[in-house]
Amino acid sequence: MEQEVLIVGAGPTGLALALGLEKQGVPFRIIDRNAGPGTTSRAMVVHARTLEFYRQLDMAHALIEAGIVEDAVHLYKNREEVSRVPLGEMGKGLSPFPFVLSLAQDIHESILVEWLKSKHILVEWNTELVAFDQQANHVEARISKNGRQDYSRFAYICGCDGAHSTVRKQLDIGFPGGTYSQMFFVADVVNEKPFKGFSAGFRGSDFKLALNIRTTGNVRLIGIIPDALLDDGPPEAFAPLIPHVEKVLPVKVGAVNWYSSYKVHHRVAENFRQGRAFILGDAGHIHSPAGGQGMNTGIGDAFNLAWKFAMVLEDRMNDSVLDTYETERIGFARKLVSTTDRAFQLVVGSRTVRNVVIPYVIPKVLKSSKLRKEVFKMLSQTKLSYHDSLLSSGRIGAMTAGDRLPWVQTHDGDNYEPLKSADWQMHVYGKPNSKIKRLSDTSGLPLHYTHWTKEMKQKGINRDSAFLIRPDGYIGVAATTDDTEVITRYIRQFDLRMK
């Protein structure tokens, strides 16, 4: 059987998949039709769950150092600040990264590319997938590199090649959804006034977003182009839009580094897998920019799939584990597109929501610490769970299999440090007994345990809980130290073996 995976597309999703496969020791080839990495900022927001994945690769610090931590959202009405929503306080205790990271996509990509280079892996630029055929035991791909075509065999092919995905189109997978009528703009500009950070501004029917980019003197601006400026199509330059922005937000636009207009789509592919072919990121789902979820969801796809490839290619689990990629990720994508669509329609369609609910009502509602935490969980994707997955079994206390392992600080660090192995492991919160120790010895599963504390109780973890943790940090089995049989059955069901 072929062992190499072909990754088509070297944006954040494809690069994250490459990093995940490298971590697992899976051979791969990553190609991209472009001449090199992107040179514009594009997606800006990196959420906590994505940083948790990068921590498993020991590289979260590299992204944080290159970005700007946005720990609050400032809300403006007619250029006057009316409230401040504290993101940092909302996520305190829920994640080692209780904030939104502002990081331009081109810088983000360059960090991932350099990380791969440090592992002696190069992206093949100017290299394009022409076509592929699936066979029983491999995929045969025709690849054009610098104008020359050749054929190569792979175990699997992954389309990380964007909304116009060649892989998805060749598979003839439908991409149902729609396109919003509004025309958006995005611009990166020099701001000549002091700027507090991540901001949302409202005035009449207009609203704009702004956040720091690269340095605190540069700002990303996002908004809808007014209909009055669309008579002859969207403006070719940003200049006509500057007065509209400066009426809504307390910024003073100087030099314009980049500007683009675009339409926003909301679509989810009918399938994320067909045989040995998989689609990830924008190839499988696109939606409104509400919440900055798009790029983060694609990176989540990549980390979900990478370890599953490793388990099958290394003969450590039966290949049914690959079926769970689509069931886990397509469900989340559909829910996300539906949620962001409703949020977008509310903001665009209701003056009351824009001018009253968001700037005045929501900040008051978020004074409730419980609601603040729930909002952070949703935005940061730390609430994402796989309860209905074939890989989820059991419940103990408030913890259900398929939940992300709650982050808990311990006397010598935290319970996420062992996740850097990106492999199966058992966690015990309390005192491990002879049963759980014996299971660890016979199965080869590493056993990590910590004394049970009140903080664990607050997070829904019962004393003497025993969790079988997946390589991506989600709970595969939720049990107790006295009920190891459920973990044993799980190991047998999936033929799980350790290295």
C-alpha positions as a Python dict, from the first residue, in 0.01 Angstrom:
ca = {
    (1, 'M'): (0, 0, 0),
    (2, 'E'): (119, 351, -82),
    (3, 'Q'): (208, 555, 229),
    (4, 'E'): (239, 911, 96),
    (5, 'V'): (-42, 1168, 116),
    (6, 'L'): (-85, 1437, -151),
    (7, 'I'): (-188, 1780, -18),
    (8, 'V'): (-323, 2010, -288),
    (9, 'G'): (-304, 2372, -172),
    (10, 'A'): (-58, 2545, 62),
    (11, 'G'): (-281, 2795, 237),
    (12, 'P'): (-332, 2774, 615),
    (13, 'T'): (-538, 2454, 590),
    (14, 'G'): (-292, 2267, 368),
    (15, 'L'): (7, 2388, 570),
    (16, 'A'): (-162, 2285, 898),
    (17, 'L'): (-231, 1941, 751),
    (18, 'A'): (134, 1916, 648),
    (19, 'L'): (247, 2007, 999),
    (20, 'G'): (7, 1755, 1151),
    (21, 'L'): (131, 1478, 922),
    (22, 'E'): (494, 1565, 991),
    (23, 'K'): (423, 1544, 1364),
    (24, 'Q'): (279, 1197, 1310),
    (25, 'G'): (567, 1083, 1088),
    (26, 'V'): (343, 1039, 781),
    (27, 'P'): (515, 1106, 445),
    (28, 'F'): (344, 1361, 223),
    (29, 'R'): (386, 1593, -72),
    (30, 'I'): (238, 1945, -64),
    (31, 'I'): (184, 2133, -389),
    (32, 'D'): (42, 2473, -484),
    (33, 'R'): (-23, 2631, -822),
    (34, 'N'): (93, 2973, -700),
    (35, 'A'): (450, 3097, -727),
    (36, 'G'): (486, 3132, -350),
    (37, 'P'): (304, 3209, -26),
    (38, 'G'): (36, 3478, -20),
    (39, 'T'): (148, 3840, 13),
    (40, 'T'): (-174, 3996, 145),
    (41, 'S'): (-319, 3982, 495),
    (42, 'R'): (-660, 3821, 417),
    (43, 'A'): (-780, 3617, 720),
    (44, 'M'): (-670, 3789, 1040),
    (45, 'V'): (-822, 3617, 1342),
    (46, 'V'): (-662, 3318, 1516),
    (47, 'H'): (-881, 3171, 1790),
    (48, 'A'): (-791, 2990, 2112),
    (49, 'R'): (-867, 2638, 1988),
    (50, 'T'): (-636, 2687, 1690),
    (51, 'L'): (-357, 2805, 1921),
    (52, 'E'): (-417, 2497, 2136),
    (53, 'F'): (-358, 2280, 1829),
    (54, 'Y'): (-41, 2474, 1749),
    (55, 'R'): (74, 2425, 2107),
    (56, 'Q'): (68, 2050, 2043),
    (57, 'L'): (328, 2120, 1775),
    (58, 'D'): (521, 2344, 2016),
    (59, 'M'): (476, 2645, 1789),
    (60, 'A'): (193, 2853, 1938),
    (61, 'H'): (451, 3091, 2082),
    (62, 'A'): (585, 3170, 1734),
    (63, 'L'): (243, 3290, 1615),
    (64, 'I'): (169, 3487, 1932),
    (65, 'E'): (503, 3666, 1910),
    (66, 'A'): (429, 3763, 1549),
    (67, 'G'): (71, 3877, 1613),
    (68, 'I'): (-114, 4122, 1832),
    (69, 'V'): (-318, 3999, 2127),
    (70, 'E'): (-668, 4150, 2115),
    (71, 'D'): (-814, 4103, 2463),
    (72, 'A'): (-1116, 4333, 2421),
    (73, 'V'): (-1370, 4454, 2165),
    (74, 'H'): (-1446, 4827, 2163),
    (75, 'L'): (-1796, 4923, 2047),
    (76, 'Y'): (-1858, 5265, 1889),
    (77, 'K'): (-2177, 5454, 1806),
    (78, 'N'): (-2127, 5757, 1579),
    (79, 'R'): (-1750, 5742, 1648),
    (80, 'E'): (-1801, 5757, 2026),
    (81, 'E'): (-1707, 5455, 2235),
    (82, 'V'): (-2015, 5325, 2416),
    (83, 'S'): (-1881, 5002, 2568),
    (84, 'R'): (-1592, 4758, 2592),
    (85, 'V'): (-1631, 4379, 2585),
    (86, 'P'): (-1338, 4214, 2772),
    (87, 'L'): (-1237, 3909, 2567),
    (88, 'G'): (-948, 3825, 2800),
    (89, 'E'): (-1175, 3812, 3104),
    (90, 'M'): (-1433, 3610, 2910),
    (91, 'G'): (-1183, 3333, 2840),
    (92, 'K'): (-995, 3340, 3170),
    (93, 'G'): (-950, 2987, 3303),
    (94, 'L'): (-1101, 2826, 2992),
    (95, 'S'): (-792, 2811, 2774),
    (96, 'P'): (-422, 2888, 2799),
    (97, 'F'): (-499, 3142, 2525),
    (98, 'P'): (-793, 3354, 2655),
    (99, 'F'): (-788, 3610, 2374),
    (100, 'V'): (-821, 3667, 2002),
    (101, 'L'): (-490, 3684, 1815),
    (102, 'S'): (-468, 3932, 1528),
    (103, 'L'): (-223, 3789, 1277),
    (104, 'A'): (-213, 3864, 904),
    (105, 'Q'): (-257, 3550, 695),
    (106, 'D'): (60, 3607, 493),
    (107, 'I'): (266, 3623, 814),
    (108, 'H'): (77, 3322, 951),
    (109, 'E'): (154, 3123, 637),
    (110, 'S'): (519, 3228, 634),
    (111, 'I'): (562, 3097, 990),
    (112, 'L'): (414, 2760, 891),
    (113, 'V'): (628, 2743, 576),
    (114, 'E'): (944, 2821, 773),
    (115, 'W'): (849, 2561, 1035),
    (116, 'L'): (825, 2300, 760),
    (117, 'K'): (1160, 2414, 621),
    (118, 'S'): (1313, 2359, 964),
    (119, 'K'): (1196, 1997, 924),
    (120, 'H'): (1356, 1985, 576),
    (121, 'I'): (1018, 1990, 400),
    (122, 'L'): (951, 2229, 111),
    (123, 'V'): (625, 2334, -48),
    (124, 'E'): (632, 2266, -423),
    (125, 'W'): (525, 2599, -573),
    (126, 'N'): (424, 2641, -940),
    (127, 'T'): (291, 2286, -917),
    (128, 'E'): (-66, 2202, -1012),
    (129, 'L'): (-295, 1903, -987),
    (130, 'V'): (-425, 1829, -1336),
    (131, 'A'): (-635, 1521, -1265),
    (132, 'F'): (-646, 1207, -1051),
    (133, 'D'): (-792, 858, -1056),
    (134, 'Q'): (-883, 649, -754),
    (135, 'Q'): (-790, 282, -746),
    (136, 'A'): (-860, 19, -481),
    (137, 'N'): (-533, 73, -297),
    (138, 'H'): (-404, 410, -417),
    (139, 'V'): (-468, 738, -596),
    (140, 'E'): (-287, 813, -921),
    (141, 'A'): (-242, 1186, -973),
    (142, 'R'): (-132, 1374, -1283),
    (143, 'I'): (72, 1674, -1170),
    (144, 'S'): (208, 1964, -1374),
    (145, 'K'): (525, 2124, -1244),
    (146, 'N'): (679, 2416, -1429),
    (147, 'G'): (491, 2306, -1742),
    (148, 'R'): (599, 1942, -1725),
    (149, 'Q'): (349, 1669, -1636),
    (150, 'D'): (411, 1342, -1457),
    (151, 'Y'): (217, 1072, -1272),
    (152, 'S'): (259, 981, -906),
    (153, 'R'): (85, 739, -671),
    (154, 'F'): (-44, 831, -326),
    (155, 'A'): (-234, 665, -46),
    (156, 'Y'): (-478, 958, -21),
    (157, 'I'): (-537, 1297, -181),
    (158, 'C'): (-650, 1604, 15),
    (159, 'G'): (-809, 1906, -150),
    (160, 'C'): (-706, 2211, 52),
    (161, 'D'): (-734, 2418, -264),
    (162, 'G'): (-1000, 2673, -176),
    (163, 'A'): (-1354, 2755, -279),
    (164, 'H'): (-1284, 2670, -645),
    (165, 'S'): (-1126, 2337, -547),
    (166, 'T'): (-1004, 2121, -834),
    (167, 'V'): (-1032, 1815, -610),
    (168, 'R'): (-1396, 1885, -518),
    (169, 'K'): (-1493, 1962, -876),
    (170, 'Q'): (-1333, 1645, -1012),
    (171, 'L'): (-1516, 1442, -750),
    (172, 'D'): (-1836, 1615, -868),
    (173, 'I'): (-1933, 1694, -510),
    (174, 'G'): (-2212, 1951, -488),
    (175, 'F'): (-2145, 2283, -312),
    (176, 'P'): (-2495, 2409, -225),
    (177, 'G'): (-2563, 2744, -65),
    (178, 'G'): (-2585, 3101, -182),
    (179, 'T'): (-2424, 3441, -216),
    (180, 'Y'): (-2513, 3752, -16),
    (181, 'S'): (-2628, 4049, -223),
    (182, 'Q'): (-2407, 4296, -35),
    (183, 'M'): (-2062, 4390, -166),
    (184, 'F'): (-1792, 4389, 102),
    (185, 'F'): (-1462, 4572, 119),
    (186, 'V'): (-1143, 4494, 305),
    (187, 'A'): (-850, 4733, 337),
    (188, 'D'): (-521, 4750, 523),
    (189, 'V'): (-431, 5109, 595),
    (190, 'V'): (-201, 5328, 799),
    (191, 'N'): (-400, 5481, 1083),
    (192, 'E'): (-289, 5832, 1181),
    (193, 'K'): (-485, 5846, 1510),
    (194, 'P'): (-444, 5650, 1836),
    (195, 'F'): (-636, 5324, 1811),
    (196, 'K'): (-749, 5110, 2103),
    (197, 'G'): (-768, 4782, 1912),
    (198, 'F'): (-1037, 4541, 1789),
    (199, 'S'): (-1340, 4766, 1721),
    (200, 'A'): (-1692, 4756, 1581),
    (201, 'G'): (-1859, 5082, 1479),
    (202, 'F'): (-2223, 5162, 1404),
    (203, 'R'): (-2393, 5464, 1249),
    (204, 'G'): (-2743, 5453, 1102),
    (205, 'S'): (-2753, 5167, 852),
    (206, 'D'): (-2374, 5144, 841),
    (207, 'F'): (-2130, 4933, 1040),
    (208, 'K'): (-1756, 4875, 1013),
    (209, 'L'): (-1495, 4655, 1182),
    (210, 'A'): (-1132, 4739, 1256),
    (211, 'L'): (-842, 4560, 1419),
    (212, 'N'): (-468, 4601, 1452),
    (213, 'I'): (-251, 4448, 1185),
    (214, 'R'): (125, 4384, 1186),
    (215, 'T'): (193, 4684, 1408),
    (216, 'T'): (-34, 4908, 1609),
    (217, 'G'): (2, 5180, 1346),
    (218, 'N'): (-164, 4968, 1078),
    (219, 'V'): (-533, 4877, 1077),
    (220, 'R'): (-751, 4626, 893),
    (221, 'L'): (-1090, 4772, 795),
    (222, 'I'): (-1390, 4562, 691),
    (223, 'G'): (-1740, 4668, 593),
    (224, 'I'): (-2017, 4675, 336),
    (225, 'I'): (-1983, 4914, 44),
    (226, 'P'): (-2277, 5161, 42),
    (227, 'D'): (-2517, 5116, -249),
    (228, 'A'): (-2454, 5476, -358),
    (229, 'L'): (-2097, 5379, -451),
    (230, 'L'): (-2197, 5076, -657),
    (231, 'D'): (-2369, 5238, -956),
    (232, 'D'): (-2072, 5160, -1180),
    (233, 'G'): (-1955, 4856, -987),
    (234, 'P'): (-1738, 4852, -674),
    (235, 'P'): (-1483, 5135, -644),
    (236, 'E'): (-1147, 5049, -797),
    (237, 'A'): (-966, 5234, -518),
    (238, 'F'): (-1034, 5278, -147),
    (239, 'A'): (-1049, 5659, -156),
    (240, 'P'): (-1431, 5692, -201),
    (241, 'L'): (-1485, 5470, 102),
    (242, 'I'): (-1262, 5664, 342),
    (243, 'P'): (-1527, 5924, 444),
    (244, 'H'): (-1774, 5645, 519),
    (245, 'V'): (-1522, 5466, 742),
    (246, 'E'): (-1418, 5782, 927),
    (247, 'K'): (-1782, 5867, 1003),
    (248, 'V'): (-1826, 5534, 1180),
    (249, 'L'): (-1493, 5465, 1352),
    (250, 'P'): (-1245, 5704, 1522),
    (251, 'V'): (-970, 5641, 1268),
    (252, 'K'): (-780, 5867, 1030),
    (253, 'V'): (-687, 5683, 714),
    (254, 'G'): (-340, 5754, 579),
    (255, 'A'): (-163, 5540, 322),
    (256, 'V'): (-362, 5248, 181),
    (257, 'N'): (-150, 4934, 164),
    (258, 'W'): (-412, 4700, 22),
    (259, 'Y'): (-778, 4716, -76),
    (260, 'S'): (-1018, 4466, -227),
    (261, 'S'): (-1391, 4425, -277),
    (262, 'Y'): (-1566, 4089, -271),
    (263, 'K'): (-1891, 3899, -237),
    (264, 'V'): (-1951, 3665, 57),
    (265, 'H'): (-2083, 3313, 5),
    (266, 'H'): (-2238, 3061, 242),
    (267, 'R'): (-2193, 2703, 123),
    (268, 'V'): (-2113, 2355, 256),
    (269, 'A'): (-2008, 2068, 31),
    (270, 'E'): (-2240, 1767, 18),
    (271, 'N'): (-1954, 1539, 120),
    (272, 'F'): (-1608, 1587, 270),
    (273, 'R'): (-1486, 1246, 158),
    (274, 'Q'): (-1518, 1025, -146),
    (275, 'G'): (-1309, 709, -131),
    (276, 'R'): (-944, 805, -92),
    (277, 'A'): (-1010, 1173, -158),
    (278, 'F'): (-1086, 1430, 113),
    (279, 'I'): (-1167, 1800, 105),
    (280, 'L'): (-1080, 2049, 379),
    (281, 'G'): (-1111, 2420, 454),
    (282, 'D'): (-1270, 2649, 196),
    (283, 'A'): (-1295, 2357, -46),
    (284, 'G'): (-1563, 2220, 186),
    (285, 'H'): (-1720, 2521, 356),
    (286, 'I'): (-1735, 2898, 313),
    (287, 'H'): (-1944, 3148, 505),
    (288, 'S'): (-1977, 3506, 624),
    (289, 'P'): (-1680, 3656, 809),
    (290, 'A'): (-1889, 3685, 1128),
    (291, 'G'): (-1673, 3572, 1419),
    (292, 'G'): (-1359, 3514, 1213),
    (293, 'Q'): (-1433, 3141, 1193),
    (294, 'G'): (-1336, 3042, 839),
    (295, 'M'): (-959, 2989, 853),
    (296, 'N'): (-979, 2845, 1204),
    (297, 'T'): (-1233, 2587, 1089),
    (298, 'G'): (-1009, 2479, 802),
    (299, 'I'): (-716, 2437, 1041),
    (300, 'G'): (-945, 2234, 1266),
    (301, 'D'): (-1027, 2010, 969),
    (302, 'A'): (-655, 1954, 916),
    (303, 'F'): (-576, 1856, 1273),
    (304, 'N'): (-879, 1627, 1281),
    (305, 'L'): (-765, 1435, 973),
    (306, 'A'): (-387, 1424, 1018),
    (307, 'W'): (-380, 1184, 1313),
    (308, 'K'): (-644, 960, 1156),
    (309, 'F'): (-425, 915, 847),
    (310, 'A'): (-138, 821, 1077),
    (311, 'M'): (-343, 560, 1263),
    (312, 'V'): (-445, 386, 938),
    (313, 'L'): (-116, 416, 750),
    (314, 'E'): (81, 291, 1050),
    (315, 'D'): (-169, 5, 1098),
    (316, 'R'): (-256, 126, 1448),
    (317, 'M'): (-633, 147, 1399),
    (318, 'N'): (-875, -3, 1150),
    (319, 'D'): (-967, 225, 862),
    (320, 'S'): (-1317, 297, 996),
    (321, 'V'): (-1154, 587, 1180),
    (322, 'L'): (-1133, 773, 847),
    (323, 'D'): (-1512, 769, 818),
    (324, 'T'): (-1530, 989, 1126),
    (325, 'Y'): (-1356, 1281, 953),
    (326, 'E'): (-1664, 1364, 748),
    (327, 'T'): (-1920, 1293, 1019),
    (328, 'E'): (-1736, 1506, 1274),
    (329, 'R'): (-1638, 1798, 1055),
    (330, 'I'): (-1934, 1831, 816),
    (331, 'G'): (-2178, 1851, 1107),
    (332, 'F'): (-1981, 2135, 1260),
    (333, 'A'): (-1946, 2314, 925),
    (334, 'R'): (-2323, 2302, 862),
    (335, 'K'): (-2399, 2435, 1208),
    (336, 'L'): (-2136, 2708, 1171),
    (337, 'V'): (-2263, 2825, 832),
    (338, 'S'): (-2620, 2832, 965),
    (339, 'T'): (-2515, 3028, 1275),
    (340, 'T'): (-2299, 3283, 1093),
    (341, 'D'): (-2571, 3326, 830),
    (342, 'R'): (-2832, 3407, 1096),
    (343, 'A'): (-2594, 3647, 1269),
    (344, 'F'): (-2509, 3821, 942),
    (345, 'Q'): (-2873, 3856, 840),
    (346, 'L'): (-2962, 4003, 1181),
    (347, 'V'): (-2685, 4263, 1169),
    (348, 'V'): (-2749, 4360, 807),
    (349, 'G'): (-3128, 4346, 818),
    (350, 'S'): (-3209, 4512, 1150),
    (351, 'R'): (-3129, 4872, 1246),
    (352, 'T'): (-3235, 4786, 1601),
    (353, 'V'): (-2975, 4511, 1625),
    (354, 'R'): (-2704, 4739, 1482),
    (355, 'N'): (-2786, 5053, 1676),
    (356, 'V'): (-2927, 4925, 2004),
    (357, 'V'): (-2875, 4556, 2069),
    (358, 'I'): (-2504, 4528, 1982),
    (359, 'P'): (-2367, 4854, 2126),
    (360, 'Y'): (-2590, 4876, 2435),
    (361, 'V'): (-2777, 4554, 2519),
    (362, 'I'): (-2509, 4291, 2455),
    (363, 'P'): (-2243, 4456, 2680),
    (364, 'K'): (-2496, 4464, 2965),
    (365, 'V'): (-2593, 4100, 2909),
    (366, 'L'): (-2225, 4002, 2908),
    (367, 'K'): (-2182, 4133, 3260),
    (368, 'S'): (-2294, 3782, 3356),
    (369, 'S'): (-1975, 3577, 3395),
    (370, 'K'): (-2159, 3261, 3291),
    (371, 'L'): (-2276, 3415, 2964),
    (372, 'R'): (-1931, 3565, 2899),
    (373, 'K'): (-1778, 3219, 2924),
    (374, 'E'): (-2038, 3069, 2690),
    (375, 'V'): (-1974, 3338, 2429),
    (376, 'F'): (-1599, 3282, 2452),
    (377, 'K'): (-1644, 2906, 2413),
    (378, 'M'): (-1848, 2953, 2096),
    (379, 'L'): (-1622, 3213, 1934),
    (380, 'S'): (-1300, 3035, 2028),
    (381, 'Q'): (-1432, 2696, 1906),
    (382, 'T'): (-1343, 2543, 2243),
    (383, 'K'): (-1709, 2441, 2276),
    (384, 'L'): (-1695, 2228, 1961),
    (385, 'S'): (-1770, 1864, 2047),
    (386, 'Y'): (-1817, 1530, 1873),
    (387, 'H'): (-2079, 1365, 2094),
    (388, 'D'): (-2239, 1173, 1806),
    (389, 'S'): (-1911, 1045, 1665),
    (390, 'L'): (-1835, 674, 1634),
    (391, 'L'): (-1518, 762, 1830),
    (392, 'S'): (-1708, 888, 2137),
    (393, 'S'): (-1814, 654, 2416),
    (394, 'G'): (-1938, 718, 2770),
    (395, 'R'): (-2021, 995, 3011),
    (396, 'I'): (-1905, 1072, 3363),
    (397, 'G'): (-2032, 1372, 3557),
    (398, 'A'): (-2063, 1668, 3320),
    (399, 'M'): (-1804, 1522, 3082),
    (400, 'T'): (-1933, 1347, 2771),
    (401, 'A'): (-1709, 1161, 2529),
    (402, 'G'): (-1650, 1387, 2229),
    (403, 'D'): (-1592, 1694, 2446),
    (404, 'R'): (-1265, 1881, 2421),
    (405, 'L'): (-1057, 1796, 2726),
    (406, 'P'): (-1111, 2088, 2967),
    (407, 'W'): (-798, 2290, 3034),
    (408, 'V'): (-690, 2258, 3397),
    (409, 'Q'): (-397, 2421, 3570),
    (410, 'T'): (-200, 2190, 3799),
    (411, 'H'): (69, 2239, 4062),
    (412, 'D'): (342, 2183, 3803),
    (413, 'G'): (184, 2331, 3489),
    (414, 'D'): (-134, 2214, 3319),
    (415, 'N'): (-301, 1904, 3181),
    (416, 'Y'): (-236, 2010, 2819),
    (417, 'E'): (139, 1956, 2834),
    (418, 'P'): (109, 1577, 2771),
    (419, 'L'): (-98, 1651, 2458),
    (420, 'K'): (222, 1755, 2282),
    (421, 'S'): (274, 1387, 2202),
    (422, 'A'): (-28, 1412, 1965),
    (423, 'D'): (-100, 1049, 2047),
    (424, 'W'): (-353, 846, 2243),
    (425, 'Q'): (-320, 867, 2622),
    (426, 'M'): (-516, 816, 2942),
    (427, 'H'): (-583, 1092, 3195),
    (428, 'V'): (-693, 1029, 3553),
    (429, 'Y'): (-818, 1312, 3774),
    (430, 'G'): (-779, 1175, 4122),
    (431, 'K'): (-595, 861, 4235),
    (432, 'P'): (-514, 592, 3975),
    (433, 'N'): (-596, 244, 4102),
    (434, 'S'): (-451, -93, 4010),
    (435, 'K'): (-708, -147, 3732),
    (436, 'I'): (-615, 167, 3539),
    (437, 'K'): (-243, 105, 3593),
    (438, 'R'): (-276, -250, 3465),
    (439, 'L'): (-466, -126, 3157),
    (440, 'S'): (-189, 122, 3088),
    (441, 'D'): (73, -152, 3118),
    (442, 'T'): (-106, -401, 2894),
    (443, 'S'): (-218, -154, 2626),
    (444, 'G'): (91, 66, 2620),
    (445, 'L'): (-125, 375, 2666),
    (446, 'P'): (64, 645, 2859),
    (447, 'L'): (-106, 728, 3189),
    (448, 'H'): (-111, 1089, 3313),
    (449, 'Y'): (-276, 1170, 3643),
    (450, 'T'): (-317, 1464, 3873),
    (451, 'H'): (-473, 1514, 4213),
    (452, 'W'): (-839, 1612, 4195),
    (453, 'T'): (-912, 1973, 4289),
    (454, 'K'): (-1210, 2204, 4330),
    (455, 'E'): (-1122, 2367, 3997),
    (456, 'M'): (-1181, 2032, 3829),
    (457, 'K'): (-1520, 2005, 3998),
    (458, 'Q'): (-1609, 2353, 3868),
    (459, 'K'): (-1525, 2233, 3517),
    (460, 'G'): (-1747, 1927, 3550),
    (461, 'I'): (-1476, 1669, 3612),
    (462, 'N'): (-1573, 1417, 3879),
    (463, 'R'): (-1321, 1276, 4123),
    (464, 'D'): (-1147, 962, 3987),
    (465, 'S'): (-1259, 1028, 3631),
    (466, 'A'): (-1063, 836, 3370),
    (467, 'F'): (-1050, 965, 3013),
    (468, 'L'): (-908, 807, 2700),
    (469, 'I'): (-781, 1112, 2510),
    (470, 'R'): (-755, 1125, 2131),
    (471, 'P'): (-442, 1265, 1964),
    (472, 'D'): (-628, 1593, 1896),
    (473, 'G'): (-719, 1649, 2262),
    (474, 'Y'): (-1082, 1535, 2251),
    (475, 'I'): (-1221, 1275, 2491),
    (476, 'G'): (-1265, 935, 2323),
    (477, 'V'): (-1390, 752, 2633),
    (478, 'A'): (-1527, 904, 2954),
    (479, 'A'): (-1527, 656, 3243),
    (480, 'T'): (-1409, 606, 3601),
    (481, 'T'): (-1095, 437, 3731),
    (482, 'D'): (-1314, 144, 3845),
    (483, 'D'): (-1473, 95, 3501),
    (484, 'T'): (-1181, 21, 3273),
    (485, 'E'): (-1377, -232, 3069),
    (486, 'V'): (-1534, 44, 2857),
    (487, 'I'): (-1185, 160, 2757),
    (488, 'T'): (-1080, -200, 2687),
    (489, 'R'): (-1382, -254, 2460),
    (490, 'Y'): (-1302, 68, 2275),
    (491, 'I'): (-943, -46, 2215),
    (492, 'R'): (-1070, -377, 2075),
    (493, 'Q'): (-1342, -212, 1862),
    (494, 'F'): (-1096, 8, 1676),
    (495, 'D'): (-800, -231, 1701),
    (496, 'L'): (-607, 53, 1865),
    (497, 'R'): (-236, -13, 1911),
    (498, 'M'): (41, 204, 2045),
    (499, 'K'): (379, 243, 1877),
}
